[in-house]
Amino acid sequence: MTNENSKNLRIAIQKKGRLFDASEQLLKKCGITFKKEKNQLISTADNFPIDIVFVRDDDIPDMVSKNGICDLGVIGQNELFEKQPDCDNVTSVIGMNEGTCRLSIATPAGMDYQGSQSLNGKKIATSYPEVLEAFLKANNIDAEIINMAGSVEVAPVIGMADAICDLVSSGRTLKENNLVERDIIMESQAVIIQNKNIAPEKQDLLNILMTNIQEVLKEEVDKPLPQNMQQIINKPQIETVKSTPAETFQSLAQKTVNANTAAPVLAPAMSIARK
Ligand code: PRT
Ligand code: ZN
């Protein structure tokens, strides 16, 4: 079943993990309610024409990239940048200010580190080989990338690598493994991503949803449902949306653009700030 013939929007969110709560909360704060049993992988909202698909975060960029599979997704920028080369059709639309972290180079505390050039000839373990490769290329560093699916911090301890490139938030994991953060490759936060070729008949729904998401993210407080959302929740048929006067949608679309301009997604990575 693809989304091409469905009137519903479809959003992919993490099934479980660090971004699930933030994704669920965001939809709830927009007034969207849905049920999710433990092993349920897709749910249609009770009161808004949207399907929520629960998957691993690694799969979300690809799902949103393929036209007609998922229209939207919630993903960390780190994951998006890793997958971006294969995902031309995806664009980030809103930063959520959740899941904030940084993708950093770290080395054992005892290593004589004189800046990123000290990585020349070294082995670096990471779950983000694409982003790391871009960083190495941009800095003319010749190093070997060791791919690992997780627990990257153990690599220097067991002699598998000289350094790591991994996500850091509190810094506790690095400390516990006697590693020191050296260079920040990118700052990251959860973002809402969107397929660039949303079916025209879904555009009005998308505008309504994005406007409400923007408002929720801006205000960060519980508030009565916005009027346009309430209308749909009371009458969930898509025809209700289509019967809304065109100028309302025009202004919604305009508002979305303005809100995006006012609160752009964090400037992308590769701002290489040496610590
Ligand atoms: O199962 P699935 O594939 O969906 O999940 P996952 O295991 O790949 O991802 P998950 O749930 O761990 O993280 C999802 C997203 O949360 C990431 O892609 C980031 O965008 C964001 N995020 C924010 C983090 C962290 N903070 C974070 N600290 N993701 C991972 N970590 C890990 C990091 O890899 C390291 O091992 O936490 C450890 C470091 O944490 P501190 O606090 O000790 O520094
Ligand atoms: Zn993952």
Short mmCIF file of C-alpha atoms and ligand atoms in Angstrom, two decimals:
data_model
loop_
_atom_site.label_atom_id
_atom_site.label_comp_id
_atom_site.label_asym_id
_atom_site.label_seq_id
_atom_site.Cartn_x
_atom_site.Cartn_y
_atom_site.Cartn_z
CA MET A 1 0.00 0.00 0.00
CA THR A 2 1.52 3.35 -0.96
CA ASN A 3 0.34 6.74 0.12
CA GLU A 4 -0.29 7.91 -3.45
CA ASN A 5 -3.99 7.13 -3.44
CA SER A 6 -4.54 7.97 0.19
CA LYS A 7 -5.99 11.31 1.14
CA ASN A 8 -4.26 11.15 4.48
CA LEU A 9 -0.93 12.73 5.22
CA ARG A 10 1.62 10.22 6.45
CA ILE A 11 4.36 10.94 8.97
CA ALA A 12 7.19 8.60 9.99
CA ILE A 13 8.40 8.85 13.58
CA GLN A 14 10.79 6.81 15.66
CA LYS A 15 9.18 3.64 17.04
CA LYS A 16 11.07 3.94 20.31
CA GLY A 17 14.16 5.76 21.42
CA ARG A 18 15.19 9.29 22.18
CA LEU A 19 12.93 11.01 19.65
CA PHE A 20 9.72 9.05 20.18
CA ASP A 21 8.41 11.07 23.13
CA ALA A 22 9.13 14.42 21.50
CA SER A 23 7.46 13.31 18.26
CA GLU A 24 4.38 11.96 20.05
CA GLN A 25 4.12 15.04 22.26
CA LEU A 26 4.32 17.37 19.29
CA LEU A 27 1.41 15.66 17.56
CA LYS A 28 -0.56 15.62 20.82
CA LYS A 29 0.04 19.31 21.40
CA CYS A 30 -1.38 19.92 17.94
CA GLY A 31 -4.53 18.19 19.22
CA ILE A 32 -3.93 15.02 17.19
CA THR A 33 -4.77 11.84 19.09
CA PHE A 34 -3.90 8.30 18.06
CA LYS A 35 -3.64 4.86 19.62
CA LYS A 36 -0.45 2.83 19.62
CA GLU A 37 -0.23 -0.71 20.91
CA LYS A 38 3.23 -1.99 21.84
CA ASN A 39 3.98 -3.64 18.50
CA GLN A 40 1.76 -1.50 16.32
CA LEU A 41 3.69 -0.04 13.38
CA ILE A 42 1.09 2.27 11.85
CA SER A 43 -1.82 4.15 13.35
CA THR A 44 -4.40 6.48 11.82
CA ALA A 45 -5.17 9.48 14.01
CA ASP A 46 -8.64 9.60 15.56
CA ASN A 47 -9.29 13.21 14.66
CA PHE A 48 -7.04 14.39 11.83
CA PRO A 49 -6.38 12.82 8.41
CA ILE A 50 -2.88 11.59 9.16
CA ASP A 51 -1.26 8.14 9.43
CA ILE A 52 1.63 7.78 11.86
CA VAL A 53 4.25 5.16 10.92
CA PHE A 54 6.58 3.88 13.68
CA VAL A 55 10.02 2.86 12.43
CA ARG A 56 13.74 2.99 13.24
CA ASP A 57 15.13 6.46 12.76
CA ASP A 58 17.70 5.21 10.21
CA ASP A 59 14.86 4.38 7.80
CA ILE A 60 13.01 7.68 8.02
CA PRO A 61 14.97 9.76 5.46
CA ASP A 62 14.55 7.08 2.81
CA MET A 63 10.83 6.70 3.50
CA VAL A 64 10.25 10.42 3.19
CA SER A 65 12.45 10.61 0.12
CA LYS A 66 10.42 8.10 -1.87
CA ASN A 67 7.46 9.94 -3.35
CA GLY A 68 4.17 8.63 -2.07
CA ILE A 69 5.49 6.60 0.88
CA CYS A 70 5.69 9.15 3.72
CA ASP A 71 5.13 12.87 3.39
CA LEU A 72 6.81 13.88 6.65
CA GLY A 73 9.21 12.54 9.25
CA VAL A 74 10.91 13.43 12.52
CA ILE A 75 14.63 12.79 12.59
CA GLY A 76 17.87 14.05 14.12
CA GLN A 77 19.86 16.27 11.76
CA ASN A 78 22.83 13.96 12.31
CA GLU A 79 20.87 11.08 10.79
CA LEU A 80 19.48 13.24 8.01
CA PHE A 81 22.95 14.46 7.00
CA GLU A 82 24.22 10.90 7.04
CA LYS A 83 21.48 9.80 4.64
CA GLN A 84 21.08 13.04 2.68
CA PRO A 85 23.27 12.02 -0.29
CA ASP A 86 20.62 9.40 -1.18
CA CYS A 87 17.66 11.60 -0.34
CA ASP A 88 17.39 14.41 -2.89
CA ASN A 89 13.67 14.71 -2.38
CA VAL A 90 13.86 15.57 1.30
CA THR A 91 13.98 18.97 2.88
CA SER A 92 14.06 19.98 6.55
CA VAL A 93 11.27 22.34 7.41
CA ILE A 94 11.25 22.95 11.15
CA GLY A 95 13.75 22.55 13.95
CA MET A 96 12.14 21.13 17.09
CA ASN A 97 14.74 22.13 19.67
CA GLU A 98 14.60 18.57 21.02
CA GLY A 99 17.21 15.82 20.93
CA THR A 100 19.95 18.40 20.87
CA CYS A 101 23.43 16.96 20.71
CA ARG A 102 26.64 17.31 18.73
CA LEU A 103 28.58 14.96 16.52
CA SER A 104 32.14 15.19 17.74
CA ILE A 105 35.60 13.76 17.37
CA ALA A 106 36.90 12.36 20.65
CA THR A 107 40.19 10.70 21.50
CA PRO A 108 41.69 9.01 24.53
CA ALA A 109 42.63 11.58 27.15
CA GLY A 110 46.32 10.67 26.85
CA MET A 111 46.61 11.35 23.11
CA ASP A 112 48.72 14.33 22.09
CA TYR A 113 46.05 16.16 20.07
CA GLN A 114 47.17 19.25 18.19
CA GLY A 115 43.99 19.86 16.26
CA SER A 116 42.23 17.74 13.66
CA GLN A 117 45.47 17.26 11.67
CA SER A 118 46.52 14.91 14.46
CA LEU A 119 43.97 12.48 13.00
CA ASN A 120 46.15 11.90 9.92
CA GLY A 121 47.00 8.22 9.60
CA LYS A 122 44.64 7.29 12.45
CA LYS A 123 41.64 4.97 12.61
CA ILE A 124 38.34 6.62 13.57
CA ALA A 125 35.32 4.55 14.63
CA THR A 126 31.86 5.93 13.87
CA SER A 127 28.24 5.19 13.03
CA TYR A 128 28.27 8.29 10.79
CA PRO A 129 30.74 7.43 8.01
CA GLU A 130 29.29 9.85 5.43
CA VAL A 131 29.42 12.89 7.68
CA LEU A 132 32.85 11.91 8.97
CA GLU A 133 34.16 11.43 5.45
CA ALA A 134 32.94 14.89 4.46
CA PHE A 135 34.66 16.36 7.52
CA LEU A 136 37.93 14.57 6.73
CA LYS A 137 37.81 15.65 3.10
CA ALA A 138 37.04 19.26 3.99
CA ASN A 139 40.07 19.30 6.29
CA ASN A 140 42.42 17.30 4.06
CA ILE A 141 42.81 14.59 6.64
CA ASP A 142 43.82 11.10 5.54
CA ALA A 143 42.33 8.74 8.12
CA GLU A 144 40.69 5.31 8.05
CA ILE A 145 37.00 5.12 8.92
CA ILE A 146 35.90 2.12 10.98
CA ASN A 147 32.13 1.57 10.76
CA MET A 148 30.31 0.56 13.92
CA ALA A 149 26.57 0.27 14.55
CA GLY A 150 26.81 1.43 18.17
CA SER A 151 28.88 1.45 21.40
CA VAL A 152 31.46 3.40 19.43
CA GLU A 153 33.11 4.67 22.62
CA VAL A 154 34.56 1.23 23.27
CA ALA A 155 36.65 1.20 20.08
CA PRO A 156 39.73 3.06 21.43
CA VAL A 157 39.59 1.09 24.67
CA ILE A 158 39.90 -2.26 22.87
CA GLY A 159 42.42 -1.05 20.29
CA MET A 160 39.98 -1.05 17.39
CA ALA A 161 40.46 2.65 16.64
CA ASP A 162 42.54 5.65 17.73
CA ALA A 163 39.62 8.05 17.89
CA ILE A 164 35.84 8.13 17.57
CA CYS A 165 33.25 10.30 15.88
CA ASP A 166 30.00 10.04 17.83
CA LEU A 167 27.10 11.93 19.34
CA VAL A 168 27.64 13.72 22.62
CA SER A 169 25.06 15.37 24.82
CA SER A 170 26.02 15.48 28.51
CA GLY A 171 29.57 14.19 27.86
CA ARG A 172 29.14 11.53 30.55
CA THR A 173 29.74 8.57 28.22
CA LEU A 174 32.99 10.06 26.95
CA LYS A 175 34.18 10.70 30.50
CA GLU A 176 33.29 7.19 31.63
CA ASN A 177 35.41 5.79 28.81
CA ASN A 178 38.36 8.13 29.39
CA LEU A 179 37.75 10.03 26.15
CA VAL A 180 38.03 13.77 25.51
CA GLU A 181 35.88 15.70 23.06
CA ARG A 182 38.19 17.42 20.56
CA ASP A 183 36.33 18.79 17.51
CA ILE A 184 32.64 19.39 16.98
CA ILE A 185 31.73 18.32 13.45
CA MET A 186 28.07 19.35 13.65
CA GLU A 187 25.45 20.49 16.11
CA SER A 188 22.18 18.58 15.83
CA GLN A 189 18.56 18.72 16.88
CA ALA A 190 15.41 16.88 15.88
CA VAL A 191 13.88 18.28 12.72
CA ILE A 192 10.70 17.74 10.79
CA ILE A 193 11.52 16.69 7.26
CA GLN A 194 9.24 16.75 4.28
CA ASN A 195 9.08 15.24 0.83
CA LYS A 196 9.52 18.03 -1.73
CA ASN A 197 6.82 16.65 -4.03
CA ILE A 198 3.77 16.45 -1.80
CA ALA A 199 0.65 15.60 -3.82
CA PRO A 200 -1.22 18.85 -4.62
CA GLU A 201 -4.43 17.54 -3.06
CA LYS A 202 -2.64 17.16 0.28
CA GLN A 203 -1.09 20.61 0.25
CA ASP A 204 -3.92 22.28 2.17
CA LEU A 205 -3.77 19.67 4.93
CA LEU A 206 -0.03 20.00 5.08
CA ASN A 207 -0.26 23.78 5.44
CA ILE A 208 -2.71 23.44 8.31
CA LEU A 209 -0.58 20.89 10.12
CA MET A 210 2.66 22.80 9.63
CA THR A 211 1.10 26.06 10.79
CA ASN A 212 -0.07 24.40 13.97
CA ILE A 213 3.25 22.69 14.54
CA GLN A 214 4.97 26.05 14.16
CA GLU A 215 2.64 27.63 16.69
CA VAL A 216 3.10 24.79 19.18
CA LEU A 217 6.87 24.95 18.85
CA LYS A 218 6.93 28.72 19.18
CA GLU A 219 4.77 28.95 22.24
CA GLU A 220 5.83 25.69 23.92
CA VAL A 221 2.77 25.84 26.15
CA ASP A 222 -0.51 23.97 26.18
CA LYS A 223 -3.25 26.09 24.74
CA PRO A 224 -6.70 25.68 23.22
CA LEU A 225 -6.63 24.14 19.78
CA PRO A 226 -6.21 26.66 17.00
CA GLN A 227 -9.43 27.33 15.15
CA ASN A 228 -8.40 25.77 11.85
CA MET A 229 -7.33 22.53 13.60
CA GLN A 230 -10.54 22.42 15.64
CA GLN A 231 -12.59 22.53 12.44
CA ILE A 232 -10.96 19.40 11.12
CA ILE A 233 -11.07 17.59 14.42
CA ASN A 234 -14.80 18.23 14.64
CA LYS A 235 -15.37 17.10 11.03
CA PRO A 236 -12.57 14.78 10.10
CA GLN A 237 -13.54 14.33 6.43
CA ILE A 238 -11.07 15.80 4.02
CA GLU A 239 -13.98 17.43 2.16
CA THR A 240 -14.32 19.76 5.14
CA VAL A 241 -10.82 20.98 4.52
CA LYS A 242 -11.42 21.47 0.83
CA SER A 243 -14.52 23.52 1.51
CA THR A 244 -12.56 26.03 3.57
CA PRO A 245 -12.31 29.35 1.71
CA ALA A 246 -9.27 29.61 -0.49
CA GLU A 247 -8.04 32.82 1.11
CA THR A 248 -7.80 31.04 4.48
CA PHE A 249 -5.42 28.55 2.98
CA GLN A 250 -3.59 31.33 1.24
CA SER A 251 -3.02 33.03 4.57
CA LEU A 252 -2.10 29.74 6.23
CA ALA A 253 0.47 29.06 3.57
CA GLN A 254 1.78 32.58 3.95
CA LYS A 255 1.94 32.18 7.72
CA THR A 256 3.90 28.95 7.34
CA VAL A 257 6.43 30.66 5.15
CA ASN A 258 6.75 33.56 7.57
CA ALA A 259 7.06 31.28 10.55
CA ASN A 260 9.73 29.30 8.76
CA THR A 261 11.62 32.44 8.04
CA ALA A 262 11.30 33.55 11.64
CA ALA A 263 12.48 30.27 13.09
CA PRO A 264 14.68 28.53 10.57
CA VAL A 265 16.12 25.12 11.14
CA LEU A 266 19.57 25.40 12.66
CA ALA A 267 22.16 26.25 10.08
CA PRO A 268 23.57 23.02 8.77
CA ALA A 269 26.65 21.30 9.88
CA MET A 270 30.22 21.39 8.87
CA SER A 271 30.64 24.43 11.02
CA ILE A 272 33.78 23.01 12.44
CA ALA A 273 34.36 24.53 15.83
CA ARG A 274 37.52 23.28 17.41
CA LYS A 275 37.26 22.98 21.18
O1 PRT B 1 16.29 2.19 17.20
P1 PRT B 1 16.63 3.40 16.40
O2 PRT B 1 17.59 3.11 15.26
O3 PRT B 1 15.42 4.15 15.97
O4 PRT B 1 17.36 4.39 17.43
P2 PRT B 1 18.89 4.78 17.61
O5 PRT B 1 19.46 3.88 18.65
O6 PRT B 1 19.61 4.89 16.30
O7 PRT B 1 18.77 6.28 18.11
P3 PRT B 1 18.53 6.90 19.56
O8 PRT B 1 17.13 6.67 20.01
O9 PRT B 1 19.63 6.53 20.49
O10 PRT B 1 18.76 8.44 19.19
C1 PRT B 1 17.92 9.08 18.27
C2 PRT B 1 18.45 10.48 18.02
O11 PRT B 1 18.52 11.19 19.26
C3 PRT B 1 19.86 10.60 17.48
O12 PRT B 1 19.94 10.34 16.08
C4 PRT B 1 20.21 12.03 17.82
O13 PRT B 1 19.68 12.90 16.86
C5 PRT B 1 19.46 12.25 19.15
N1 PRT B 1 20.36 12.23 20.34
C6 PRT B 1 20.46 13.25 21.23
C7 PRT B 1 21.23 11.27 20.71
C8 PRT B 1 21.86 11.73 21.87
N2 PRT B 1 21.35 12.95 22.18
C9 PRT B 1 22.84 10.91 22.52
N3 PRT B 1 23.41 11.32 23.54
N4 PRT B 1 21.52 10.05 20.20
C10 PRT B 1 22.44 9.27 20.82
N5 PRT B 1 23.12 9.65 21.94
C11 PRT B 1 24.09 8.66 22.50
C12 PRT B 1 25.48 8.77 21.86
O14 PRT B 1 25.55 7.98 20.69
C13 PRT B 1 26.39 8.27 22.97
O15 PRT B 1 26.50 6.85 22.94
O16 PRT B 1 24.29 8.86 23.89
C14 PRT B 1 25.66 8.68 24.24
C15 PRT B 1 26.25 9.98 24.70
O17 PRT B 1 25.41 10.63 25.61
P4 PRT B 1 26.04 11.50 26.78
O18 PRT B 1 24.88 12.17 27.43
O19 PRT B 1 26.73 10.55 27.73
O20 PRT B 1 27.01 12.49 26.18
ZN ZN B 2 19.00 4.43 14.51
#
